[in-house]
Coordinates of C-alpha atoms and ligand atoms in Angstrom, one line a residue:
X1 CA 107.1 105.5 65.5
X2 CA 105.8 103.5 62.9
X3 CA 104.4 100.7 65.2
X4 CA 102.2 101.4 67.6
X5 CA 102.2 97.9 70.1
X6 CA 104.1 98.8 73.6
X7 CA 106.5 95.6 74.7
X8 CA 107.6 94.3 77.3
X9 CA 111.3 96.5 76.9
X10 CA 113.6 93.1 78.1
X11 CA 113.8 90.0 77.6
X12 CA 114.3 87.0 79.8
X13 CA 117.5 85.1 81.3
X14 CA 116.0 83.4 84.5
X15 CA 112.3 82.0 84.9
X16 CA 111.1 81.0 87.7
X17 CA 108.2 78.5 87.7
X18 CA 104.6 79.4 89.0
X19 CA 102.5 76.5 90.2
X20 CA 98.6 75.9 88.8
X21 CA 96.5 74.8 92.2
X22 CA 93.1 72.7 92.0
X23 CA 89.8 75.0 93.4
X24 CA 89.3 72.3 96.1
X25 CA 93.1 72.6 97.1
X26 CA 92.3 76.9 97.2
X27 CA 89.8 76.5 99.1
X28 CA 91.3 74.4 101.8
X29 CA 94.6 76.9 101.3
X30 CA 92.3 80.0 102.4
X31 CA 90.7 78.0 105.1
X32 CA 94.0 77.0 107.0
X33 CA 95.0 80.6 106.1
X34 CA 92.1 81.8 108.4
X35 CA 90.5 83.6 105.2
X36 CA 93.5 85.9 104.8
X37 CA 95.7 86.1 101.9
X38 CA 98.6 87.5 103.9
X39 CA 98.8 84.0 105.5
X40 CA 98.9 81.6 102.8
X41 CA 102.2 80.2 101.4
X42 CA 103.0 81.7 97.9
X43 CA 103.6 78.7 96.5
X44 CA 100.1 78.1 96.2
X45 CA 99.3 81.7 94.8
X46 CA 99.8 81.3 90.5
X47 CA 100.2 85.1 90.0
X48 CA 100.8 87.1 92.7
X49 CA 99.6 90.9 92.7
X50 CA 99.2 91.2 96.5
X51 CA 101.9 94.2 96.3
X52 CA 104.7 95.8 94.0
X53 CA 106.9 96.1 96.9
X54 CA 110.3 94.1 96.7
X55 CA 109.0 91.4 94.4
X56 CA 110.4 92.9 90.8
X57 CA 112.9 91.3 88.7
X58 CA 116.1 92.9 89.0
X59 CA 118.1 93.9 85.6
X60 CA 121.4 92.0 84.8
X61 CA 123.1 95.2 85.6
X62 CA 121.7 95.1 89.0
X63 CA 123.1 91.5 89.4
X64 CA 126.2 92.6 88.3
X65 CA 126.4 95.2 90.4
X66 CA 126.3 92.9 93.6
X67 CA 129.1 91.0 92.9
X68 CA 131.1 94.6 93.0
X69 CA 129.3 95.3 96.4
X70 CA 131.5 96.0 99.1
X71 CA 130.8 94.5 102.1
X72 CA 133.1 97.0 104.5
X73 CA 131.4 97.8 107.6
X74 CA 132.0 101.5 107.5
X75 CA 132.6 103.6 104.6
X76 CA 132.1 101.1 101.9
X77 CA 132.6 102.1 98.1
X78 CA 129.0 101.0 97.7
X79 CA 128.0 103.7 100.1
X80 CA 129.2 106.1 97.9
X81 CA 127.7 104.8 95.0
X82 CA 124.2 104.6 96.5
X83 CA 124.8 108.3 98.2
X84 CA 125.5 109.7 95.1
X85 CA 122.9 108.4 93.0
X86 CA 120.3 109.2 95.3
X87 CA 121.7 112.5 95.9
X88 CA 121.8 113.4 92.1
X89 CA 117.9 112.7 91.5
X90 CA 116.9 114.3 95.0
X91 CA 119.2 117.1 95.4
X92 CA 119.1 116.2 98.9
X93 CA 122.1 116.4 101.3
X94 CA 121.8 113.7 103.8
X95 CA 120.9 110.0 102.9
X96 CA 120.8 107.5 105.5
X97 CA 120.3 103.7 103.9
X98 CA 117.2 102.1 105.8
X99 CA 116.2 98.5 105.4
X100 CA 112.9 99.5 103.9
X101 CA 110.8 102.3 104.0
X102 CA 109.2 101.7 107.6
X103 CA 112.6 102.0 108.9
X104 CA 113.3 105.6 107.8
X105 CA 109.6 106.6 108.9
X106 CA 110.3 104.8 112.2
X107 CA 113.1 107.0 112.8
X108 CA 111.9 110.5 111.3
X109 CA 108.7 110.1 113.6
X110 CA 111.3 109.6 116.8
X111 CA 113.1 112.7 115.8
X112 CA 110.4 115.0 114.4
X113 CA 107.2 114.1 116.1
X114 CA 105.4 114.3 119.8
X115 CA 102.3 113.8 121.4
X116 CA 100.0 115.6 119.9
X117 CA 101.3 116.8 116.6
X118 CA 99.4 116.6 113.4
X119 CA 100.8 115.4 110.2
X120 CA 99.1 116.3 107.1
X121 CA 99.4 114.1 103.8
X122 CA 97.7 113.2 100.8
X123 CA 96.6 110.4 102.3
X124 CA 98.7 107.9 104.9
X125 CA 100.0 104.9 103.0
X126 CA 99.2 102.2 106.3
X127 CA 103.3 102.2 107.7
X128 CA 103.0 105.7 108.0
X129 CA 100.4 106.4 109.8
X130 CA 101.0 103.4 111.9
X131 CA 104.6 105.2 112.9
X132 CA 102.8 108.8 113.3
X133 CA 100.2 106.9 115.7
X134 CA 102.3 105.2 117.9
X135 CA 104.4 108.5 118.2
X136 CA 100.8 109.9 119.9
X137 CA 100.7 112.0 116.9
X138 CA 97.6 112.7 114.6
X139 CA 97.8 111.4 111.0
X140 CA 95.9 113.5 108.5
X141 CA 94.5 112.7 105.1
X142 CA 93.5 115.8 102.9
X143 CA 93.4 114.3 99.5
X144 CA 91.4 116.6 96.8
X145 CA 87.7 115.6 96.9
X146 CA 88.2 113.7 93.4
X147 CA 90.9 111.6 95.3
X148 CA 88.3 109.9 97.3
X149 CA 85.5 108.8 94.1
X150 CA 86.8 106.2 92.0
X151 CA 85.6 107.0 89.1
X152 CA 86.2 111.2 89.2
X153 CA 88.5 111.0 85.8
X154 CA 91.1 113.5 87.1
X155 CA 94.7 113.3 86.0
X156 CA 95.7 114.1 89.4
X157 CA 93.9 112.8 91.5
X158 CA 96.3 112.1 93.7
X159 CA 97.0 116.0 95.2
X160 CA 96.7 117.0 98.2
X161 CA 94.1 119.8 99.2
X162 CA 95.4 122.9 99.6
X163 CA 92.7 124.8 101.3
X164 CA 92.2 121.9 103.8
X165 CA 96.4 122.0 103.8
X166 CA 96.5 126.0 104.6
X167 CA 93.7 125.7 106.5
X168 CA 95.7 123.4 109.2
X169 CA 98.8 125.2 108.6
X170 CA 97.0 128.8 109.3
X171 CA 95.2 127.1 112.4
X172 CA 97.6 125.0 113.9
X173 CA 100.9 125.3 112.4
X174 CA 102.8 125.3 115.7
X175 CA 101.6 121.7 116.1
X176 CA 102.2 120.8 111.9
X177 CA 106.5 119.9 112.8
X178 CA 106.2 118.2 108.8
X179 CA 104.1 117.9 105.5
X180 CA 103.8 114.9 104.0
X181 CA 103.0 114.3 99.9
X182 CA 102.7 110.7 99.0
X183 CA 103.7 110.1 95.6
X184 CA 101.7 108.7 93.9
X185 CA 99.5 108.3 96.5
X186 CA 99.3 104.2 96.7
X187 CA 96.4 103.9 99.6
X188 CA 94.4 106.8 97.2
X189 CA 94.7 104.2 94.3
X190 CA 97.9 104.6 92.8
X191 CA 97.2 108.4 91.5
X192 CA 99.9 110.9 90.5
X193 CA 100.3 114.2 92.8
X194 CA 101.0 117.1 90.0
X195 CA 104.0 119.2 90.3
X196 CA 101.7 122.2 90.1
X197 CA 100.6 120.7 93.6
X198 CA 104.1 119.7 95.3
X199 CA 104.8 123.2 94.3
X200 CA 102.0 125.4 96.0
X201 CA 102.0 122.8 98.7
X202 CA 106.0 124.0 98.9
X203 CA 105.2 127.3 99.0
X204 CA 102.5 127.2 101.8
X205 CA 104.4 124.6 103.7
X206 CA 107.6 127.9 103.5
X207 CA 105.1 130.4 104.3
X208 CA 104.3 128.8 107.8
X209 CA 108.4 127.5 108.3
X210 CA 107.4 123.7 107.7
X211 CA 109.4 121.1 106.0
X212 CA 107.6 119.2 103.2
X213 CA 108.8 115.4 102.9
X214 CA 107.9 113.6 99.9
X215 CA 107.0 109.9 100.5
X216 CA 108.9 109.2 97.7
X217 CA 108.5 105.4 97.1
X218 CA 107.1 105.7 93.3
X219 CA 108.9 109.2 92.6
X220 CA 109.6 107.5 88.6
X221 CA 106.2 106.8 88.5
X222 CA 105.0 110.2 89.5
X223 CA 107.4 111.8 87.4
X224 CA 105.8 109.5 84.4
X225 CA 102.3 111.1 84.7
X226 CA 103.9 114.5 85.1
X227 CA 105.3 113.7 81.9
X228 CA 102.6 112.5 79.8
X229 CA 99.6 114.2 81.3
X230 CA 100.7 118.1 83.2
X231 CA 100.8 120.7 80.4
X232 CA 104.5 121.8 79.7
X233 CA 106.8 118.9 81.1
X234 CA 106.2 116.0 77.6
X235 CA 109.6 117.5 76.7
X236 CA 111.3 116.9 80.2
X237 CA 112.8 113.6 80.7
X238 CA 112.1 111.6 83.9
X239 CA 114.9 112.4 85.8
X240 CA 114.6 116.0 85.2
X241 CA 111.1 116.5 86.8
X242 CA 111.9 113.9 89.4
X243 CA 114.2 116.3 90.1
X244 CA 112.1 119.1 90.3
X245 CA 109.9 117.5 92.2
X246 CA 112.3 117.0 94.8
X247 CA 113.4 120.3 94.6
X248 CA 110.3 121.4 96.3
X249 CA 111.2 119.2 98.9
X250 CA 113.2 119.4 102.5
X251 CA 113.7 115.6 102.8
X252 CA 111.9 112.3 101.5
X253 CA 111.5 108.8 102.8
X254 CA 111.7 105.9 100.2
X255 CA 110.8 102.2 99.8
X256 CA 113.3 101.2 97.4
X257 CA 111.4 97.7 97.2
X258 CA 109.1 100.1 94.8
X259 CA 111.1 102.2 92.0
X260 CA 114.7 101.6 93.5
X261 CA 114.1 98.1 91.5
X262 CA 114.9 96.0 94.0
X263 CA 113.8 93.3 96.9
X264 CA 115.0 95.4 99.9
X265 CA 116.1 98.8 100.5
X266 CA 114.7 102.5 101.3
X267 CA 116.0 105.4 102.6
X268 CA 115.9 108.6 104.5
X269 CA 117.0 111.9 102.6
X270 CA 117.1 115.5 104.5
X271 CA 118.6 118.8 104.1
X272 CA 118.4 119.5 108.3
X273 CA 121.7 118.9 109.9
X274 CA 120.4 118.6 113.0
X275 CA 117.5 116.6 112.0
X276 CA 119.9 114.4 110.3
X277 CA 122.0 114.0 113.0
X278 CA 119.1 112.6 115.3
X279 CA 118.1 110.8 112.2
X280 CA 121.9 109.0 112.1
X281 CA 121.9 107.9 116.1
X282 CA 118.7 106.4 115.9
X283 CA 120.1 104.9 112.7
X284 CA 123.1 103.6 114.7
X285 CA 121.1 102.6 116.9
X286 CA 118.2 100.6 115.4
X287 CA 119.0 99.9 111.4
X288 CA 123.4 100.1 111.9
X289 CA 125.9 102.1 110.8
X290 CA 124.9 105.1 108.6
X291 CA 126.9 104.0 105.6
X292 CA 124.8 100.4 105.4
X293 CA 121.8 101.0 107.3
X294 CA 120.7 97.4 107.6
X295 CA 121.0 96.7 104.2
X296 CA 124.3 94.5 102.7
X297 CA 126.9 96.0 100.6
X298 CA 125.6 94.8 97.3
X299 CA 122.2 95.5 98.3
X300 CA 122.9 99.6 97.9
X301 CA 124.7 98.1 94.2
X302 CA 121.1 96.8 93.2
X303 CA 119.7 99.8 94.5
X304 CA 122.6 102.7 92.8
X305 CA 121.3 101.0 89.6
X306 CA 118.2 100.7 90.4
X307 CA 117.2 103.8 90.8
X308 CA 118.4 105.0 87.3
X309 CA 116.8 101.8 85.6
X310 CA 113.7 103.3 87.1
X311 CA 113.7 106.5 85.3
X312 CA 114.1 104.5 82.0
X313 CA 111.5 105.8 79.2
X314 CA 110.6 102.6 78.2
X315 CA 110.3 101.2 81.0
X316 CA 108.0 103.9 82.5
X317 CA 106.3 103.7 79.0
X318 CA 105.9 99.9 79.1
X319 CA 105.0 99.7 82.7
X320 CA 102.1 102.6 82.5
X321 CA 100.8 100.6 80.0
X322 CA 100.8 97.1 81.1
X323 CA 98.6 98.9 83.8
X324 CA 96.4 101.0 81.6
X325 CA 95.9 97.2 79.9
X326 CA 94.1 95.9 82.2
X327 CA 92.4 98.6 83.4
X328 CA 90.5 99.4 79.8
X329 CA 89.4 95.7 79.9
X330 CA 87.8 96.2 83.2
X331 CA 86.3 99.0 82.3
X332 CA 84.7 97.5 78.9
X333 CA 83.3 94.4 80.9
X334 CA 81.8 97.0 83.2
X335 CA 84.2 96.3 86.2
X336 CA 83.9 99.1 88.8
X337 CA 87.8 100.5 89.0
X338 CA 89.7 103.6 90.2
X339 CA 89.9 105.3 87.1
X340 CA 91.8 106.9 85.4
X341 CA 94.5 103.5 86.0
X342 CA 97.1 104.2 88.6
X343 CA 100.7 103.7 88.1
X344 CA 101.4 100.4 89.7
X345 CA 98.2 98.7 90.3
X346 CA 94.3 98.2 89.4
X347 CA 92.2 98.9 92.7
X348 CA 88.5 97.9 92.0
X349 CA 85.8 99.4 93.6
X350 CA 84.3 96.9 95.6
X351 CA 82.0 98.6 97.5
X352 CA 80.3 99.3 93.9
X353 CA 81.0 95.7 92.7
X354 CA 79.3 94.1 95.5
X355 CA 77.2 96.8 96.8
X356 CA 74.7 94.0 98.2
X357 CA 77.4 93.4 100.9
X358 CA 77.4 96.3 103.9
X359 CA 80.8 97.8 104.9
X360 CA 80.9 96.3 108.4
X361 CA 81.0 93.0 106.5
X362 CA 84.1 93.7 104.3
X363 CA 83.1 93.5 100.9
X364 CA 86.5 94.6 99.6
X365 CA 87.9 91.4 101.9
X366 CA 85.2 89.2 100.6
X367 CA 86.4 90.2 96.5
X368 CA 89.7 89.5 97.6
X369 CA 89.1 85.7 98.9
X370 CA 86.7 85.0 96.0
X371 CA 90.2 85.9 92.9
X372 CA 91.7 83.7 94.9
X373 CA 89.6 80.9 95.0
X374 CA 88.4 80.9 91.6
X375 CA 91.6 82.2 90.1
X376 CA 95.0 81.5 92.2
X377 CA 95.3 85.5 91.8
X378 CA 96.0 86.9 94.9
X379 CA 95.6 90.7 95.3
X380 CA 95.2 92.8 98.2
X381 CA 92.1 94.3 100.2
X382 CA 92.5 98.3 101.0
X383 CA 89.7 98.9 102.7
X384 CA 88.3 98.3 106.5
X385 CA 89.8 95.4 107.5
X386 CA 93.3 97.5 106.8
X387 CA 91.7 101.4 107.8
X388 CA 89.0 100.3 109.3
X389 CA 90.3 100.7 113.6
X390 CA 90.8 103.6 114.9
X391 CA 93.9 104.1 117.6
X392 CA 91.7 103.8 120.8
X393 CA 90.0 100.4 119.1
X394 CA 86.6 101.7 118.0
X395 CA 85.5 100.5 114.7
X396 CA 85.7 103.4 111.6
X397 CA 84.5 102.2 108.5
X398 CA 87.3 103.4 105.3
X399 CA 86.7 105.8 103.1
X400 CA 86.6 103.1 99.9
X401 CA 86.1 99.5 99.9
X402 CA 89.5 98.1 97.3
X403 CA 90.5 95.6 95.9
X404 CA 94.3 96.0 94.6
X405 CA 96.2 94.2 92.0
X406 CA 99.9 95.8 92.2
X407 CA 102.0 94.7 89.3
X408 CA 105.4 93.2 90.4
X409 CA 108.0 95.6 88.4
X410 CA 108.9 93.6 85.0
X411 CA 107.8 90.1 86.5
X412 CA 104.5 89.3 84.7
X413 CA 104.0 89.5 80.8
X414 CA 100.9 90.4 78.9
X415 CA 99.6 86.7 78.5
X416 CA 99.2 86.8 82.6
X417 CA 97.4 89.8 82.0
X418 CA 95.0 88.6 79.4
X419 CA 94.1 85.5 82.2
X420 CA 93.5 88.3 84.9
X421 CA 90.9 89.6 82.8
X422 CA 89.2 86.0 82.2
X423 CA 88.9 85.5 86.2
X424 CA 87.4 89.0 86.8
X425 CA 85.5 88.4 84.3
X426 CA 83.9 85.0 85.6
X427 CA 84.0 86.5 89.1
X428 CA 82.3 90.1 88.0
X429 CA 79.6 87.6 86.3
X430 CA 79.1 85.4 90.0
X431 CA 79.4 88.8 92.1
X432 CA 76.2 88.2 93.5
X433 CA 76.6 85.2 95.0
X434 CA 79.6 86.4 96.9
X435 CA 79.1 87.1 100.6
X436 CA 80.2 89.4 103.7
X437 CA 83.0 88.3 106.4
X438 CA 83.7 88.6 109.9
X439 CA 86.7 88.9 111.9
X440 CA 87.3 86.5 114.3
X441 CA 90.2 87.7 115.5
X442 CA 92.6 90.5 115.2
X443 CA 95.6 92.8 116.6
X444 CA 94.6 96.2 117.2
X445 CA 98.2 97.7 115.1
X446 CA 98.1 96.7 111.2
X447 CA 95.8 94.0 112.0
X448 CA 95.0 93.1 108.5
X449 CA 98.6 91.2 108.5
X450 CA 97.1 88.8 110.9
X451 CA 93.7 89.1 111.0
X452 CA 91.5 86.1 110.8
X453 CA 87.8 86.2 109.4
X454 CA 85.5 83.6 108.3
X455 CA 82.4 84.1 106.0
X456 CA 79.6 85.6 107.9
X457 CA 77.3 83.0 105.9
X458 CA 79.5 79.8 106.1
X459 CA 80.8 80.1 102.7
X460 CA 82.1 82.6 100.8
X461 CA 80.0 82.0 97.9
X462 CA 76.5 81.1 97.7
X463 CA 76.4 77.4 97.2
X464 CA 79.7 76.8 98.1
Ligands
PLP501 C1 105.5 100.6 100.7 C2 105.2 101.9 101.1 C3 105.7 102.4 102.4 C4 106.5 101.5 103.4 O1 107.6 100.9 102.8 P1 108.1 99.5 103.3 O2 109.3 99.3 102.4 O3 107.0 98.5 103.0 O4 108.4 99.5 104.7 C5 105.5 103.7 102.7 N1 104.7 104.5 101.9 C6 104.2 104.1 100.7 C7 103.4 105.0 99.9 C8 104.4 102.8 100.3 O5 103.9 102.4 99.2

């Protein structure tokens, strides 16, 4: 290639307008919001990074495809269009349609799981280990030791440890009924799981007779990094090592709000008959019918195309990059971030940003709040207002303090990055005026959803 600038591969054929907000009118916004960016009302956010999931721009293919969707309430042509798709890039026999990913964890953890069980994973994204909790079981995170320090520069640093994984296996295998592998491993900052990895985790997880599920919900992405960065696949295409990565795998659950392309969707995807078949009752009974699964005809349309769009070169190219963007700017202005760049978001250390702030007072939280007020950007805190309860109630402070900017899938353009890295860098130049928070009050389940906190000082900043 002659020319070496990566663009945006598409242009644009809708805009929707974004809305610039006064500081004063922020700062009221977070107040009323009880200082937690989940509760505000988007309309007041100017560019929204609080997740990737369900808020892309779909392709006018995938538009296309829902006026063909068929709307029949049992065995719909779209079914079958969905079914296949997602059977061609798993190689996996059963595929139940789920309204989101939740759903088809909701309803693996019924059928698999007891009290008492342990599930190992890279590392829980918070849905699933939510579901594994409530089902009395144990949720384990054995990410490699360069998983958990941000700035280990590891091209893989999201595998799983697989001493610490035959270790559990060897010791307790009778109460291991699944294996998980995240991929890429979101909570553990967006890092890729190498197929080296899903395969010896493949073969110890056959050794000891247990199924490995890949939590599949950025399986393009993964396959991306396999791609450009795992000696021996840069001449493989996408699709091909997606598809060996499933290979290694007895079933998967998806978000397809993350690389199916769309705003709703997920699935479940086995190879167990009678798994499945538990799978498909509580399907019936909690999501629908097993060829819509709580999701509309032309829903499973967005979601058949999706899926391929997803394992696009350019895309992949363009969207790695967009990331890796921002992520060398930080790094230049000295930003503490997860490094090397995940694949759908910047997560910045903020227990090393703002290390005058103690854990118990949320510094990742606090970051969060202050992008907002001096920016409009809303991102997301993972961290211990998210991790940081146990199941009996107890207080457990997370293993990193984050800060997460996830990239909504061909939404934002490189001028909205360029401003991203003005307002970090005004609020990486203030970071010592920015203090702790407190809860106030909180669930005990997913309580960062609902959570409110004020500023354990009065205001967030020092001098207001
Ligand atoms: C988003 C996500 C889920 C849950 O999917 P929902 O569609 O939000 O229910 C599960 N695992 C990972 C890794 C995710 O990123």
């Amino acid at each position: 290639m002659k020319f070496n600038t990566i663009i945006e591969p598409f242009r644009i054929k809708a805009v929707e307008p974004i809305r610039r907000t006064t500081r004063e009118e922020r700062k009221r916004a977070l107040e009323e919001a009880g200082f937690n960016l989940f509760l505000l009302r988007a309309e007041d956010v100017l560019i929204d990074l609080l997740t990737d999931s369900g808020t892309g721009a779909m392709s006018s293919a995938q538009w296309a495809g829902m006026m063909r969707g068929d709307e029949s309430y049992a065995g719909a042509r779209s079914f079958y269009r969905f079914e296949e798709t997602v059977q061609e890039i798993t190689g996996l026999k059963h595929i139940l349609p789920t309204h989101q990913g939740r759903a088809a964890e909701r309803i693996l953890a019924r059928c698999v799981l007891k009290e008492g069980d342990i599930v190992p994973n890279n590392t829980h994204f918070d849905t699933t280990r939510a579901n594994i909790e409530s089902a009395g079981a144990t949720a384990l995170d054995i990410p490699i030791a360069e998983g958990r320090k941000p700035d280990s520069l590891h091209p893989f640093k999201g595998n799983i440890d697989l001493d610490a994984l035959e270790r559990v296996l060897c010791e307790d295998s009778e109460r291991v009924p699944l294996v998980f592998i995240t991929v890429t491993n979101n909570s553990g900052g967006g890092q890729p799981v190498s197929m080296a990895n899903i395969r010896a985790a493949s073969e110890l997880c056959r050794a000891f007779d247990v199924p490995l599920f890949l939590d599949a919900c950025r399986f393009a992405e993964n396959a991306w990094f396999i791609k450009t960065r795992e000696e021996g696949y840069a001449d493989y295409s996408p699709r091909e090592i997606a598809r060996e990565m499933f290979a290694y795998a007895q079933g998967a659950t998806m978000s397809a709000k993350k690389d199916g392309m769309s705003n709703i969707g997920g699935f479940l995807a086995l190879d167990d008959d009678d798994m499945a078949r538990c799978c498909k009752n509580e399907l019936i009974l909690t999501e629908g019918f097993p060829t819509y699964g709580g999701l509309a005809g032309y829903d499973l349309e967005a979601l058949a195309v999706g899926f391929e769009e997803a394992l696009d070169e350019d895309y992949l190219r363009y969207r790695a990059r967009s990331v890796g963007y921002l992520g060398d700017r930080l790094v230049e202005m000295g930003v503490p971030i997860v490094r090397p760049p995940g694949g759908h978001a910047i997560y910045i250390d903020a227990k090393q940003m703002l290390n005058h702030i103690p854990q118990s007072e949320y510094p990742a939280w606090a970051l969060s709040l202050v992008l907002y007020l001096e920016g409009g950007v809303r991102s997301v805190e993972i961290g211990s207002v998210m991790f940081g309860m146990s199941p009996d109630g107890t207080e457990r402070p997370a293993e990193m303090e984050l800060v997460r900017l996830a990239f909504p899938r061909r939404v934002y353009t490189q001028s909205h990055v360029d401003y991203l890295v003005e307002v970090l860098e005004y609020v990486h130049s203030i970071r010592e005026k920015i203090r702790g928070m407190r809860i106030v009050e909180a669930p005990t389940v997913l309580r960062h959803f609902s959570a409110r906190l004020e500023p354990v000082g009065g205001t967030l900043i020092d001098g207001g």
